Coordinates of C-alpha atoms in Angstrom, one line a residue:
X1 CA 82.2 34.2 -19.4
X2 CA 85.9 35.6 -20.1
X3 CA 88.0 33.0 -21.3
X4 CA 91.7 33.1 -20.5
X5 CA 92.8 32.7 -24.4
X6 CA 91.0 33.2 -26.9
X7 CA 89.2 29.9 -28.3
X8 CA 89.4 30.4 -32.3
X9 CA 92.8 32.7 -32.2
X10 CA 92.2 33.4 -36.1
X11 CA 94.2 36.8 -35.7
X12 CA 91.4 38.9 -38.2
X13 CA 93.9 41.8 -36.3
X14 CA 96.7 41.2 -38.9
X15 CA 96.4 43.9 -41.2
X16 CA 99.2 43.9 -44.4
X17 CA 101.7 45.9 -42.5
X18 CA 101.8 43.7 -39.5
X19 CA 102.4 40.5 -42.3
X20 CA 105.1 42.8 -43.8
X21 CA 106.5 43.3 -40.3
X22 CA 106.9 40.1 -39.8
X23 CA 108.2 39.2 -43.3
X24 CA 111.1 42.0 -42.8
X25 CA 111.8 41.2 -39.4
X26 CA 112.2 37.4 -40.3
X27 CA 114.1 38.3 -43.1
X28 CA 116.6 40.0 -41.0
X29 CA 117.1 37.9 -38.2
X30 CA 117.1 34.7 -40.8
X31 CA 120.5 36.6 -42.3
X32 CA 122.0 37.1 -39.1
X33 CA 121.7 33.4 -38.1
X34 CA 123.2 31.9 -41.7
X35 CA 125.8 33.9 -40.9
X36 CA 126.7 31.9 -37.5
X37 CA 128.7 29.1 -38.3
X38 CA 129.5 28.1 -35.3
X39 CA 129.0 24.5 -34.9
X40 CA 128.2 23.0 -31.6
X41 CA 129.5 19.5 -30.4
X42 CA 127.3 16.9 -29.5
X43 CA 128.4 13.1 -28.8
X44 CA 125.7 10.0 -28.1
X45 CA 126.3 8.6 -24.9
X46 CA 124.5 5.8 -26.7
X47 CA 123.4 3.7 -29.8
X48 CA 121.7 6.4 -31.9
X49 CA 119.9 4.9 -35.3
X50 CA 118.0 7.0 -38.0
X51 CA 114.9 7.2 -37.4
X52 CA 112.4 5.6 -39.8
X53 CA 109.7 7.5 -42.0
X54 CA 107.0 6.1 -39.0
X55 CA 108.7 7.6 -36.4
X56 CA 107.1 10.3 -34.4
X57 CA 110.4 11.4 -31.8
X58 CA 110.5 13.4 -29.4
X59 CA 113.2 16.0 -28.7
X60 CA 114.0 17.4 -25.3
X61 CA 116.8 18.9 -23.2
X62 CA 117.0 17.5 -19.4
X63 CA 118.9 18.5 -16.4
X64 CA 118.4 16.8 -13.1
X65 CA 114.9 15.7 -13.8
X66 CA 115.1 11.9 -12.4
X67 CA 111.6 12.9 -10.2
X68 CA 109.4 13.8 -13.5
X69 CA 111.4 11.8 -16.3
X70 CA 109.0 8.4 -15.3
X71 CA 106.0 10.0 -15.9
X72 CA 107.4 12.2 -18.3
X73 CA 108.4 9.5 -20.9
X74 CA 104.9 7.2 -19.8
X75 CA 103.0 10.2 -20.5
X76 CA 104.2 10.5 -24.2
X77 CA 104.6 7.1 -25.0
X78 CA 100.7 7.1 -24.6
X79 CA 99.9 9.9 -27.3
X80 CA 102.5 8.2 -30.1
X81 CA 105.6 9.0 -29.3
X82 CA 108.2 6.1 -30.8
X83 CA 111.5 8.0 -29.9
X84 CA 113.0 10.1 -27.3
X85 CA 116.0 11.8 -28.1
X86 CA 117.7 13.7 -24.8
X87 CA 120.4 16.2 -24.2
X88 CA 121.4 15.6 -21.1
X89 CA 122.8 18.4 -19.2
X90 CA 125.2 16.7 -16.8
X91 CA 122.7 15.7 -14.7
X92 CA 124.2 14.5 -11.7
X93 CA 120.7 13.1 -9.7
X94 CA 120.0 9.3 -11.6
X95 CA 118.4 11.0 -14.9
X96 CA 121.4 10.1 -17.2
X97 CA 121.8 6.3 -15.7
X98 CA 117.6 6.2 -16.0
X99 CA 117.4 7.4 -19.4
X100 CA 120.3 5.1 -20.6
X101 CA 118.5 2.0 -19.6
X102 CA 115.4 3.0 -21.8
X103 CA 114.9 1.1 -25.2
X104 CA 112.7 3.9 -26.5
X105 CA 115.6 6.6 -25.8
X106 CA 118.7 8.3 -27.8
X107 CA 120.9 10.2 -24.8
X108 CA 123.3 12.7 -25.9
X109 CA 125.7 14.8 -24.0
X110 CA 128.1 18.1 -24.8
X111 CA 130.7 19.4 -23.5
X112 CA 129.2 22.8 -23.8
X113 CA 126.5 24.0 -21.0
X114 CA 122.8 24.9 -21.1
X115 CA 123.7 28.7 -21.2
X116 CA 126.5 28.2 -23.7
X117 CA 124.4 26.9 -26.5
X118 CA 122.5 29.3 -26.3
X119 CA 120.3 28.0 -23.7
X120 CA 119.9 24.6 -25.6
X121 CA 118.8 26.4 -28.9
X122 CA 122.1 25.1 -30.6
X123 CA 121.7 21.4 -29.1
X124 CA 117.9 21.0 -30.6
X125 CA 118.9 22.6 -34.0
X126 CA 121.8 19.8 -33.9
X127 CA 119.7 17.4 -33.1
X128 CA 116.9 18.1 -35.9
X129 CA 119.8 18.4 -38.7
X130 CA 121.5 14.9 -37.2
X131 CA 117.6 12.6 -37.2
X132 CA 116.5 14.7 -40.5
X133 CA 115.1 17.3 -42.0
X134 CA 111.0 17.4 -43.7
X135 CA 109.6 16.0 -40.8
X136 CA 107.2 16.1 -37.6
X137 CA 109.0 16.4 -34.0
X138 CA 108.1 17.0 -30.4
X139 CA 109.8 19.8 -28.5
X140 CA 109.8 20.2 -25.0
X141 CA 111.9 20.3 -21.8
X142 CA 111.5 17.5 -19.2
X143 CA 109.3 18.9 -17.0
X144 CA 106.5 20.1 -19.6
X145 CA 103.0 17.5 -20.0
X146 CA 101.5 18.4 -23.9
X147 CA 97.7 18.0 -23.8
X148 CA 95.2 19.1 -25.8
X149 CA 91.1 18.2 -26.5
X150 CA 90.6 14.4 -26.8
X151 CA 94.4 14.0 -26.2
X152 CA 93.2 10.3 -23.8
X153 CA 91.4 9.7 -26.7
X154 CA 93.3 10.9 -30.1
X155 CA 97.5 10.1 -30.4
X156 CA 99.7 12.9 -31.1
X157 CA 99.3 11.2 -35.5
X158 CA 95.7 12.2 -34.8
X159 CA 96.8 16.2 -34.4
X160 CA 99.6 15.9 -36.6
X161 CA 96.6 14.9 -39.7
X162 CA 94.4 17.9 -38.0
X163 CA 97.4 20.5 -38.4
X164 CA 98.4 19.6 -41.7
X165 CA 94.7 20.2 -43.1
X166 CA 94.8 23.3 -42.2
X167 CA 98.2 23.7 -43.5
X168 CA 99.6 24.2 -40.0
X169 CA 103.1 23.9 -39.4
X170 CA 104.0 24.1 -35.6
X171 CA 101.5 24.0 -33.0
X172 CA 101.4 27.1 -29.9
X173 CA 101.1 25.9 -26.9
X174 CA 100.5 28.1 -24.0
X175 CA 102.6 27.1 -20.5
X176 CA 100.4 26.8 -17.4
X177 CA 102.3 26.7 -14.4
X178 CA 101.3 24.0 -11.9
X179 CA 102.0 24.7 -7.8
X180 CA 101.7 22.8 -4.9
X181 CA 98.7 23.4 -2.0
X182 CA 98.2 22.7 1.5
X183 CA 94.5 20.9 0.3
X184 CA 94.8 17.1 0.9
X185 CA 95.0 15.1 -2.1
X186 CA 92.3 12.8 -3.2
X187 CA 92.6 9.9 -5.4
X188 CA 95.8 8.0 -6.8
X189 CA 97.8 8.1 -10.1
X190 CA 101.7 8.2 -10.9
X191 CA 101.3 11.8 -13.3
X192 CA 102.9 15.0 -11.8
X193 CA 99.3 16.7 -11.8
X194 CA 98.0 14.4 -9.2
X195 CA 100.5 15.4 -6.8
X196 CA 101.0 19.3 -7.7
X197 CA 97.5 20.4 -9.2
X198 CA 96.7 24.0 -8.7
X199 CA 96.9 26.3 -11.6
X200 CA 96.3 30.2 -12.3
X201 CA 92.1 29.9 -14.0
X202 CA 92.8 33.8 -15.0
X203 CA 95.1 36.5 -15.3
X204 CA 97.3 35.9 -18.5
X205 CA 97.5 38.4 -21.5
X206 CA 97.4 37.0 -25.2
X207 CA 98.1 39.1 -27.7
X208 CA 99.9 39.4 -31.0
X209 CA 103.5 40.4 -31.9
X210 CA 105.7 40.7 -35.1
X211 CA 107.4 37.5 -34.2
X212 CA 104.5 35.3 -33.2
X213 CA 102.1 35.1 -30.3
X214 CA 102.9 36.2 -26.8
X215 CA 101.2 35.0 -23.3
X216 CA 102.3 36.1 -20.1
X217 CA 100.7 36.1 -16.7
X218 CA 100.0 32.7 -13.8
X219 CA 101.9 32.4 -11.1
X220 CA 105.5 34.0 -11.6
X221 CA 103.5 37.3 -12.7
X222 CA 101.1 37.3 -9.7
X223 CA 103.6 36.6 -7.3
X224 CA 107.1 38.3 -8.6
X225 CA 106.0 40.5 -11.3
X226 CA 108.0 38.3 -14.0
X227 CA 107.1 39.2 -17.4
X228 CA 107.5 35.5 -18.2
X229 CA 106.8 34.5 -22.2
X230 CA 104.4 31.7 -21.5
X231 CA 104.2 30.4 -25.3
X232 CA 106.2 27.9 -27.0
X233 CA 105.8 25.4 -29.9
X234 CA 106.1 21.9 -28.4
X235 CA 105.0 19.9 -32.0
X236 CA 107.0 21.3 -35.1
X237 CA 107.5 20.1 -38.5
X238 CA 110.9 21.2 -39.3
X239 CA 112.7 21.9 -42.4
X240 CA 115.6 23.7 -43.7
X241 CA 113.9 26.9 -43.1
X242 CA 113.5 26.1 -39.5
X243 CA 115.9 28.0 -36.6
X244 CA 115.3 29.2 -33.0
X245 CA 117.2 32.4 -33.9
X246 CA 117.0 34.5 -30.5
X247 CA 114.5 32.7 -28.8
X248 CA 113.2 29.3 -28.6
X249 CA 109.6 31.1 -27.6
X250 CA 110.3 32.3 -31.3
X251 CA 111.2 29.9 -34.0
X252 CA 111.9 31.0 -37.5
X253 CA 110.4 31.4 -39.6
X254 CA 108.1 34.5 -37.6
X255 CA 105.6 33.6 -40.1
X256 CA 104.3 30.0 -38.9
X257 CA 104.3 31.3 -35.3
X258 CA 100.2 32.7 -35.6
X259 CA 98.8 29.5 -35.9
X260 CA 95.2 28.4 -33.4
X261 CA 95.9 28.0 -29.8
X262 CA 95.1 23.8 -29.7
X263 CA 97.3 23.0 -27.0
X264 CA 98.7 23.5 -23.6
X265 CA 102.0 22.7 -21.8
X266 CA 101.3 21.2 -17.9
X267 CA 104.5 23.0 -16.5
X268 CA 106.3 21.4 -12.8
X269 CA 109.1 24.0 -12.5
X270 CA 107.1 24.0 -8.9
X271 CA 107.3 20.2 -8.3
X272 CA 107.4 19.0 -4.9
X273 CA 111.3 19.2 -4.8
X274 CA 110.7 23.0 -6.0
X275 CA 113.2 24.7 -3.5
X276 CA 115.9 22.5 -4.4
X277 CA 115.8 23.1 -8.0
X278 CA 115.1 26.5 -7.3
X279 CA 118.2 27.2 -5.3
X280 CA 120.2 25.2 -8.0
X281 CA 119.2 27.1 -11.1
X282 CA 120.2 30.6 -8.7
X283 CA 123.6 29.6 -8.2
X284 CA 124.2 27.6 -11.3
X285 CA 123.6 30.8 -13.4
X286 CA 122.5 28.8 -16.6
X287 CA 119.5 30.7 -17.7
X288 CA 118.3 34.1 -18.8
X289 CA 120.5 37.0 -17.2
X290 CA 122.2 34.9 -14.9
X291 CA 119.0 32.8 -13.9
X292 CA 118.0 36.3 -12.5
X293 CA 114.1 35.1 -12.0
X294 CA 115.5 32.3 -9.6
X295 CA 117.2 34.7 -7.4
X296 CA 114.4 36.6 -7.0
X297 CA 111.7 33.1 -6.0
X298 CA 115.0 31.9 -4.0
X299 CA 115.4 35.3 -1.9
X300 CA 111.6 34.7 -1.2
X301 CA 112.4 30.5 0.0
X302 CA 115.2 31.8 2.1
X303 CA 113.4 34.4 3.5
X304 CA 110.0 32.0 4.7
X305 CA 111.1 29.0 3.7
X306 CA 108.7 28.6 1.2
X307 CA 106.4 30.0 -1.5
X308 CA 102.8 30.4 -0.7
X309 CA 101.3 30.3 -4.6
X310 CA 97.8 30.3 -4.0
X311 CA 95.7 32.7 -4.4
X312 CA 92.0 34.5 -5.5
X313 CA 92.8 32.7 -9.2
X314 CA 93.8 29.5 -8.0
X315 CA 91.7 26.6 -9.0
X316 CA 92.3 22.9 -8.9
X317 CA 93.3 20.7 -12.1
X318 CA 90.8 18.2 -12.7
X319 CA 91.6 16.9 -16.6
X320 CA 92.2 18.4 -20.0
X321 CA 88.7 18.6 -20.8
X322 CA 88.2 20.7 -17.7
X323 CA 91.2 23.3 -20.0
X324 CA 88.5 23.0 -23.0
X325 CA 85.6 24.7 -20.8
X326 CA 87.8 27.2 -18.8
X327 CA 89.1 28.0 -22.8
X328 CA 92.6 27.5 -22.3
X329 CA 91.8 25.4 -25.5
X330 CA 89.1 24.8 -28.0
X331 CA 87.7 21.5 -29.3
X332 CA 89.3 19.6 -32.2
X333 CA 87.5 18.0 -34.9
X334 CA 89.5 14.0 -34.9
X335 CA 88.4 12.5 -38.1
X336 CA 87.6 8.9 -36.4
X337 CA 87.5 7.1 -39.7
X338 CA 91.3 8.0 -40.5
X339 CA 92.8 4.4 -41.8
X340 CA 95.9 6.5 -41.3
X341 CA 96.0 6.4 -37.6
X342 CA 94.3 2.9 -36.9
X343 CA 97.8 1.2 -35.5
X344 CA 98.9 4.7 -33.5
X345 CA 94.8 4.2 -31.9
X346 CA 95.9 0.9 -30.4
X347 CA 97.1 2.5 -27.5
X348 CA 93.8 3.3 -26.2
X349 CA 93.0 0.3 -24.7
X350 CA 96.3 0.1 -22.9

């Protein structure tokens, strides 16, 4: 069987000169970013206290989200997650008013957009050096679901203890976009993936670059030939060495960025209100050359009204351990009789 990553990922490929590649190139790029002093303003629309050496927060940037941010926050509240800390992009739909009501969550805003900062690199870097420096964080965007083997099972603590074993840093995560389908839906459940549950089961290229890993492929490639980077690094431990440089699908350091594929990203870019967003991005111009991959999926809505995403590769999502035997993602050895993590386990019988 051909799996669609690689299930061990432990690069033997990386001969010295690759490493010294990387080392220059990091090197380089790390001198150009000290030398950006340009500060970026960010105000709490809220209460916003330090965090505490228990903490596991979450950081994300949100924009009109209100239909995922529900599930969004449930969903990590049930792996660990003690505190959310937003930049809200003047969202305009109920997200802000919803996420101001929340205990659990720390809402900024900034006077600068999405494409401005650098398309929300400066607002996360703000935020790590505001709640601290030497420590563990999750980093995602609203509409991206973190699982990984065991994840209904193991908290996000139980990783975090797996990572740092192996002297792991920041964790790849491959995105795997999810689309809609004319099949009737079966069963019940308030999570994105039992609405909007087909995914790509092939088709995506994995290899290695000087900077880090690179996937590309699903749905955006099969359909519009976008060279999409599929990888990011949703759980990072950052210090002062940390930066997202030119790309947040390329932290610094480059060096950290070759660790084991245990993890994938659930994307809804395609949730049910898909054409809306769609045409929104397009004419708000906030992302990558003028938001130039939603003119071409909104030229393709305006033309038939909709996107037809299924096709020869299209399977339906079942459950993360279903993305362990396709080899999305390997197993994980959980050590169960970590004293460690016996509070953060609690949440299983919730």
């Amino acid at each position: 069987m051909k799996y669609p990553f690689d299930r061990n990922f432990s690069f033997p490929g990386r001969t010295f000169v690759d490493r010294l590649l990387t080392f220059y190139d990091n090197w380089r790029v790390t001198a150009r970013e000290r030398r950006k002093v340009d500060k970026i303003t960010i105000i709490p629309a809220k209460d916003a206290p330090a965090l505490s050496a228990s903490d596991l927060p979450l950081v994300f940037v949100t924009h009109n989200e209100i239909a995922l941010i529900p599930a969004f926050l449930s969903h990590y509240r049930r792996l660990g997650v003690t505190r959310f800390i937003c930049l809200d992009d003047v969202s305009t739909d109920g997200t802000r008013e919803y996420l101001m009501e929340q205990p659990d969550v720390d809402v900024w805003t900034s006077p600068v957009r999405f494409e401005a900062a650098r398309r929300g690199r400066r607002w996360r870097e703000a935020l790590f050096e505001r709640y601290g420096y030497n420590r563990w964080y999750v980093n995602l965007d609203s509409d991206e679901f973190l699982v990984y083997d065991q994840c209904l099972r193991e908290p996000l603590k139980a990783l975090i203890n797996v990572l740092e074993e192996h002297d792991i840093k920041r964790l790849p995560a491959p995105m795997l976009d999810f689309y809609p389908s004319s099949e009737a839906k079966s069963g019940s459940g308030n999570m994105p993936w039992h609405v909007v549950d087909h995914i790509d089961s092939s088709g995506y290229e994995v290899n290695l670059q000087k900077r880090g890993i690179s996937v590309k492929g699903g749905p955006r490639k099969r359909l519009f030939s976008e060279d999409n980077e599929l990888i990011k690094y949703p759980l990072v431990y950052w210090d002062k060495d940390c930066r997202f440089g030119s790309s947040i699908h390329r932290p610094l350091p480059y060096s950290r960025n070759f660790s084991p594929i245990w993890g994938v990203l659930l994307h809804f870019k395609f949730f049910t209100n898909y054409r809306e967003k769609i045409a929104e991005a397009a004419s708000d111009k906030q992302h990558y050359n003028g938001s130039q991959h939603y003119q071409a999926m909104k030229s393709e809505i305006d033309k038939v009204g909709a996107i037809d995403f299924v096709g020869e590769t299209s399977i339906r999502f079942l459950n993360p351990e279903q993305l362990v035997d396709l080899g999305f993602m390997p197993t994980i050895e959980f050590d169960p009789d970590d004293e460690r993590l016996t509070p953060s386990r609690n949440w299983r019988t919730a």
